[in-house]
Short mmCIF file of C-alpha atoms in Angstrom, two decimals:
data_model
loop_
_atom_site.label_atom_id
_atom_site.label_comp_id
_atom_site.label_asym_id
_atom_site.label_seq_id
_atom_site.Cartn_x
_atom_site.Cartn_y
_atom_site.Cartn_z
CA MET D 1 85.09 49.62 -80.56
CA HIS D 2 82.38 52.28 -79.96
CA LYS D 3 81.72 55.33 -77.88
CA GLU D 4 78.72 57.00 -76.54
CA GLN D 5 78.15 60.72 -77.69
CA THR D 6 77.75 63.28 -74.94
CA LEU D 7 74.39 64.97 -75.19
CA ASP D 8 72.61 67.11 -72.62
CA PHE D 9 69.07 65.97 -71.54
CA ARG D 10 67.16 68.38 -73.78
CA GLU D 11 69.18 67.54 -76.86
CA SER D 12 68.89 63.73 -76.17
CA GLU D 13 65.10 64.18 -75.60
CA MET D 14 64.73 65.88 -79.07
CA GLU D 15 66.69 63.16 -80.81
CA ILE D 16 64.26 60.70 -79.42
CA LEU D 17 61.20 62.78 -80.28
CA ARG D 18 61.96 64.39 -83.63
CA PRO D 19 60.30 64.92 -85.97
CA ARG D 20 57.51 65.18 -83.56
CA GLY D 21 57.02 68.58 -82.32
CA CYS D 22 59.43 70.12 -84.96
CA GLY D 23 56.75 71.54 -87.38
CA ARG D 24 55.19 70.49 -90.70
CA LEU D 25 58.10 71.71 -92.78
CA PHE D 26 60.73 69.90 -90.82
CA ASN D 27 58.67 66.69 -90.67
CA TYR D 28 58.20 66.66 -94.31
CA LEU D 29 61.95 67.19 -95.25
CA LEU D 30 63.23 64.78 -92.62
CA ASN D 31 60.90 62.03 -93.90
CA TYR D 32 61.13 62.86 -97.72
CA LYS D 33 64.15 60.61 -98.47
CA ILE D 34 63.03 57.39 -97.03
CA ARG D 35 59.40 58.08 -98.04
CA SER D 36 60.42 58.66 -101.57
CA CYS D 37 62.78 55.71 -101.68
CA ILE D 38 60.47 53.02 -100.04
CA GLU D 39 57.13 54.36 -101.63
CA GLU D 40 58.27 55.74 -105.16
CA MET D 41 60.79 53.02 -105.91
CA ASP D 42 58.19 50.31 -104.94
CA VAL D 43 60.11 48.69 -102.22
CA SER D 44 57.98 46.35 -99.92
CA VAL D 45 59.47 46.01 -96.32
CA LYS D 46 56.43 44.22 -94.89
CA ASP D 47 57.30 40.89 -93.24
CA ARG D 48 61.08 41.39 -94.34
CA LEU D 49 64.11 41.13 -92.02
CA VAL D 50 65.89 44.54 -92.52
CA ILE D 51 69.20 45.67 -90.98
CA ASP D 52 69.37 49.60 -90.31
CA VAL D 53 72.90 50.36 -90.29
CA CYS D 54 74.00 53.56 -88.47
CA CYS D 55 70.62 53.92 -87.05
CA GLY D 56 71.34 57.09 -85.31
CA SER D 57 68.16 58.01 -83.10
CA GLY D 58 65.94 55.58 -84.61
CA ILE D 59 63.73 57.67 -87.06
CA ASP D 60 64.22 55.35 -89.95
CA ALA D 61 63.88 52.26 -87.82
CA GLU D 62 60.42 53.56 -86.66
CA TYR D 63 59.37 54.26 -90.24
CA LEU D 64 60.42 50.74 -91.21
CA ALA D 65 58.92 48.91 -88.25
CA ASN D 66 55.56 50.85 -88.77
CA ARG D 67 55.45 49.35 -92.16
CA GLY D 68 55.77 45.77 -91.00
CA ALA D 69 59.52 45.17 -91.14
CA LYS D 70 61.32 43.26 -88.54
CA VAL D 71 64.23 45.81 -87.95
CA VAL D 72 67.61 44.99 -86.61
CA ILE D 73 69.40 48.24 -85.66
CA LEU D 74 73.19 48.55 -85.77
CA ASP D 75 75.32 51.55 -84.62
CA TYR D 76 78.69 52.08 -83.27
CA ASP D 77 77.50 54.57 -80.75
CA LEU D 78 75.91 53.12 -77.72
CA GLY D 79 74.03 56.34 -77.07
CA GLY D 80 72.20 56.12 -80.48
CA ILE D 81 71.18 52.55 -79.74
CA LYS D 82 69.85 53.71 -76.35
CA ARG D 83 67.81 56.60 -77.98
CA THR D 84 66.44 54.24 -80.57
CA MET D 85 65.28 51.82 -77.98
CA GLU D 86 63.71 54.50 -75.99
CA ARG D 87 61.95 55.72 -78.95
CA ALA D 88 60.79 52.30 -79.59
CA LYS D 89 59.50 52.00 -76.11
CA ARG D 90 57.51 55.26 -76.16
CA PHE D 91 56.00 54.87 -79.52
CA GLY D 92 55.28 51.28 -79.55
CA PHE D 93 57.58 49.67 -82.21
CA LYS D 94 60.03 46.82 -81.95
CA VAL D 95 63.67 46.76 -82.93
CA TYR D 96 66.50 44.32 -82.14
CA PRO D 97 69.74 46.30 -81.18
CA VAL D 98 73.26 45.34 -82.26
CA ILE D 99 76.48 47.38 -81.55
CA GLY D 100 78.76 47.15 -84.41
CA ASP D 101 81.00 48.59 -87.11
CA ALA D 102 79.24 49.60 -90.39
CA GLY D 103 82.51 48.61 -92.23
CA ASN D 104 82.71 45.22 -90.72
CA LEU D 105 79.10 43.99 -90.16
CA PRO D 106 78.87 41.02 -87.59
CA PHE D 107 76.44 39.13 -89.79
CA LYS D 108 76.51 36.28 -92.34
CA ASP D 109 76.30 36.63 -96.12
CA GLY D 110 72.70 37.35 -97.30
CA GLU D 111 71.42 37.28 -93.58
CA PHE D 112 68.89 40.00 -94.35
CA HIS D 113 66.20 40.47 -96.99
CA ILE D 114 67.12 44.19 -97.00
CA SER D 115 70.13 46.23 -95.95
CA PHE D 116 69.51 49.90 -95.25
CA VAL D 117 71.40 53.05 -94.48
CA ASN D 118 70.51 56.62 -94.34
CA ASP D 119 73.35 59.22 -94.02
CA GLY D 120 75.63 56.79 -92.20
CA LEU D 121 78.43 55.87 -94.48
CA HIS D 122 79.73 59.24 -95.56
CA HIS D 123 81.83 59.67 -92.42
CA LEU D 124 83.50 56.40 -92.45
CA PRO D 125 87.29 56.08 -93.05
CA ASP D 126 86.42 53.93 -96.07
CA PRO D 127 82.88 54.50 -97.21
CA MET D 128 83.03 52.01 -99.95
CA LYS D 129 83.78 49.33 -97.65
CA GLY D 130 80.46 50.15 -95.90
CA ILE D 131 78.82 49.72 -99.36
CA THR D 132 80.50 46.41 -99.82
CA GLU D 133 79.35 45.27 -96.53
CA LEU D 134 75.69 46.27 -97.23
CA CYS D 135 75.75 44.28 -100.42
CA ARG D 136 77.13 41.25 -98.55
CA VAL D 137 74.56 41.03 -95.92
CA GLY D 138 71.48 42.12 -97.97
CA ARG D 139 70.31 39.41 -100.23
CA ASP D 140 67.20 40.96 -101.94
CA ARG D 141 67.59 44.67 -101.76
CA VAL D 142 70.33 47.22 -100.70
CA ILE D 143 68.79 50.76 -99.96
CA ILE D 144 71.51 53.33 -99.83
CA MET D 145 70.50 57.02 -99.03
CA GLU D 146 73.81 59.12 -99.02
CA PRO D 147 75.04 62.60 -100.21
CA ALA D 148 75.75 62.48 -104.03
CA TYR D 149 78.66 63.97 -105.83
CA SER D 150 77.19 66.66 -108.03
CA ILE D 151 77.80 70.05 -109.85
CA LEU D 152 75.26 71.86 -107.70
CA THR D 153 76.86 70.52 -104.49
CA ARG D 154 80.25 71.77 -105.50
CA ILE D 155 78.75 75.10 -106.27
CA ALA D 156 77.03 75.21 -102.81
CA VAL D 157 80.36 74.43 -101.02
CA ARG D 158 81.98 77.23 -102.94
CA LEU D 159 79.19 79.55 -101.88
CA GLY D 160 79.29 78.37 -98.29
CA LEU D 161 75.83 76.94 -98.37
CA SER D 162 77.22 73.47 -97.87
CA VAL D 163 80.58 72.04 -96.53
CA ASP D 164 83.13 69.23 -97.13
CA TYR D 165 83.84 68.91 -93.43
CA GLU D 166 81.41 68.76 -90.62
CA GLU D 167 81.84 69.04 -86.75
CA ASN D 168 84.60 71.65 -86.35
CA ASP D 169 86.30 70.66 -89.70
CA ASP D 170 87.20 67.09 -88.33
CA ASN D 171 84.62 65.01 -90.23
CA PHE D 172 84.89 64.74 -93.98
CA VAL D 173 81.70 64.38 -95.89
CA TYR D 174 82.24 61.80 -98.69
CA ARG D 175 79.80 62.37 -101.64
CA PHE D 176 79.22 59.14 -103.67
CA ARG D 177 79.14 58.87 -107.37
CA GLU D 178 76.40 56.92 -109.07
CA SER D 179 78.94 54.94 -111.23
CA GLU D 180 80.91 53.60 -108.15
CA LEU D 181 77.66 52.55 -106.48
CA LYS D 182 76.59 50.66 -109.59
CA ARG D 183 80.00 49.02 -110.02
CA HIS D 184 79.93 47.69 -106.40
CA ALA D 185 76.36 46.47 -106.81
CA ALA D 186 77.27 44.53 -109.92
CA LEU D 187 80.44 43.01 -108.18
CA SER D 188 78.24 41.83 -105.34
CA GLY D 189 75.84 40.04 -107.69
CA PHE D 190 72.88 42.52 -108.17
CA ARG D 191 71.50 42.59 -111.44
CA GLU D 192 69.19 45.58 -110.98
CA PHE D 193 70.31 49.18 -109.95
CA LYS D 194 68.14 52.25 -109.46
CA ALA D 195 69.33 55.72 -108.57
CA LYS D 196 67.59 58.91 -107.68
CA LYS D 197 68.93 62.40 -107.08
CA TYR D 198 67.12 65.36 -105.56
CA LEU D 199 67.81 68.61 -104.08
CA LEU D 200 67.28 68.69 -100.39
CA TRP D 201 68.55 70.64 -97.48
CA HIS D 202 67.60 70.71 -93.74
CA PRO D 203 69.47 71.46 -90.49
CA HIS D 204 69.83 68.83 -87.77
CA MET D 205 67.14 70.76 -85.68
CA PRO D 206 64.39 73.19 -87.12
CA PRO D 207 65.51 76.86 -87.01
CA GLY D 208 62.74 79.34 -85.84
CA TRP D 209 61.82 80.43 -89.30
CA PHE D 210 60.53 77.06 -90.23
CA SER D 211 57.48 77.88 -88.28
CA LEU D 212 56.36 80.36 -91.05
CA PHE D 213 55.34 77.30 -93.12
CA GLU D 214 52.73 75.85 -90.82
CA GLY D 215 49.78 77.14 -92.77
CA PHE D 216 48.90 77.70 -96.35
CA ALA D 217 52.63 78.73 -96.95
CA PHE D 218 53.52 75.03 -96.51
CA TYR D 219 51.59 74.24 -99.72
CA ILE D 220 53.52 77.06 -101.41
CA PHE D 221 56.78 75.51 -100.21
CA LEU D 222 55.74 72.03 -101.43
CA ALA D 223 54.95 73.30 -104.93
CA LEU D 224 58.38 75.02 -105.17
CA PHE D 225 60.10 72.13 -103.83
CA LYS D 226 58.60 69.72 -106.35
CA GLY D 227 59.03 72.02 -109.17
CA ILE D 228 62.75 72.65 -108.40
CA ASN D 229 63.38 69.08 -108.14
CA ILE D 230 61.72 68.15 -111.40
CA PHE D 231 64.15 70.68 -113.30
CA PHE D 232 67.35 70.65 -111.10
CA GLY D 233 67.17 67.46 -108.86
CA LYS D 234 69.07 65.41 -111.23
CA TYR D 235 71.97 67.75 -110.99
#
């Protein structure tokens, strides 16, 4: 069962284009997670068959395809699939679309070299079932980028800087613990497990004040961002 989200033309267009035209700061923040995961953790996607679960509007699929991966995209939302396909058409990369449920992937065990998800499982009724499914279909690597349970996040929620529910208090944000991810990986037969925590925040679309960081101020932000993560990212 799937649904197509209702977006006006301008919003749908931005979903297809972003982070293009969104400014230097937003572009950096939006790509930080996948870039640090793929590059810093030394994961090669070239010539690998990759499943991008909960593909959204295709930002990650584009990144993976441009680095040589053969990318299958999956989402329960037909609108997301259409926007990703339009992104691929406009910007010259190839993906293979499948409409499906992240908690019940329509693929054989070990069908993909790499299974991948970015911010797609924390809204599922049973997020850990999504983890189990990713481990089932990915035979070499499973890459999971999701909100982490942490002390600083709990403080941020108390201060109103973060939330436990999104979209009119109807969408619970599940935050994963490293121990439960490691346990699921071990039960699925993966012998190696790596985890990285970091402090990162960005809105869905860039606010006007992000434009202040287009020039030299961007490098000041970059230094502060990296410094803060060195000391506080692990929390």
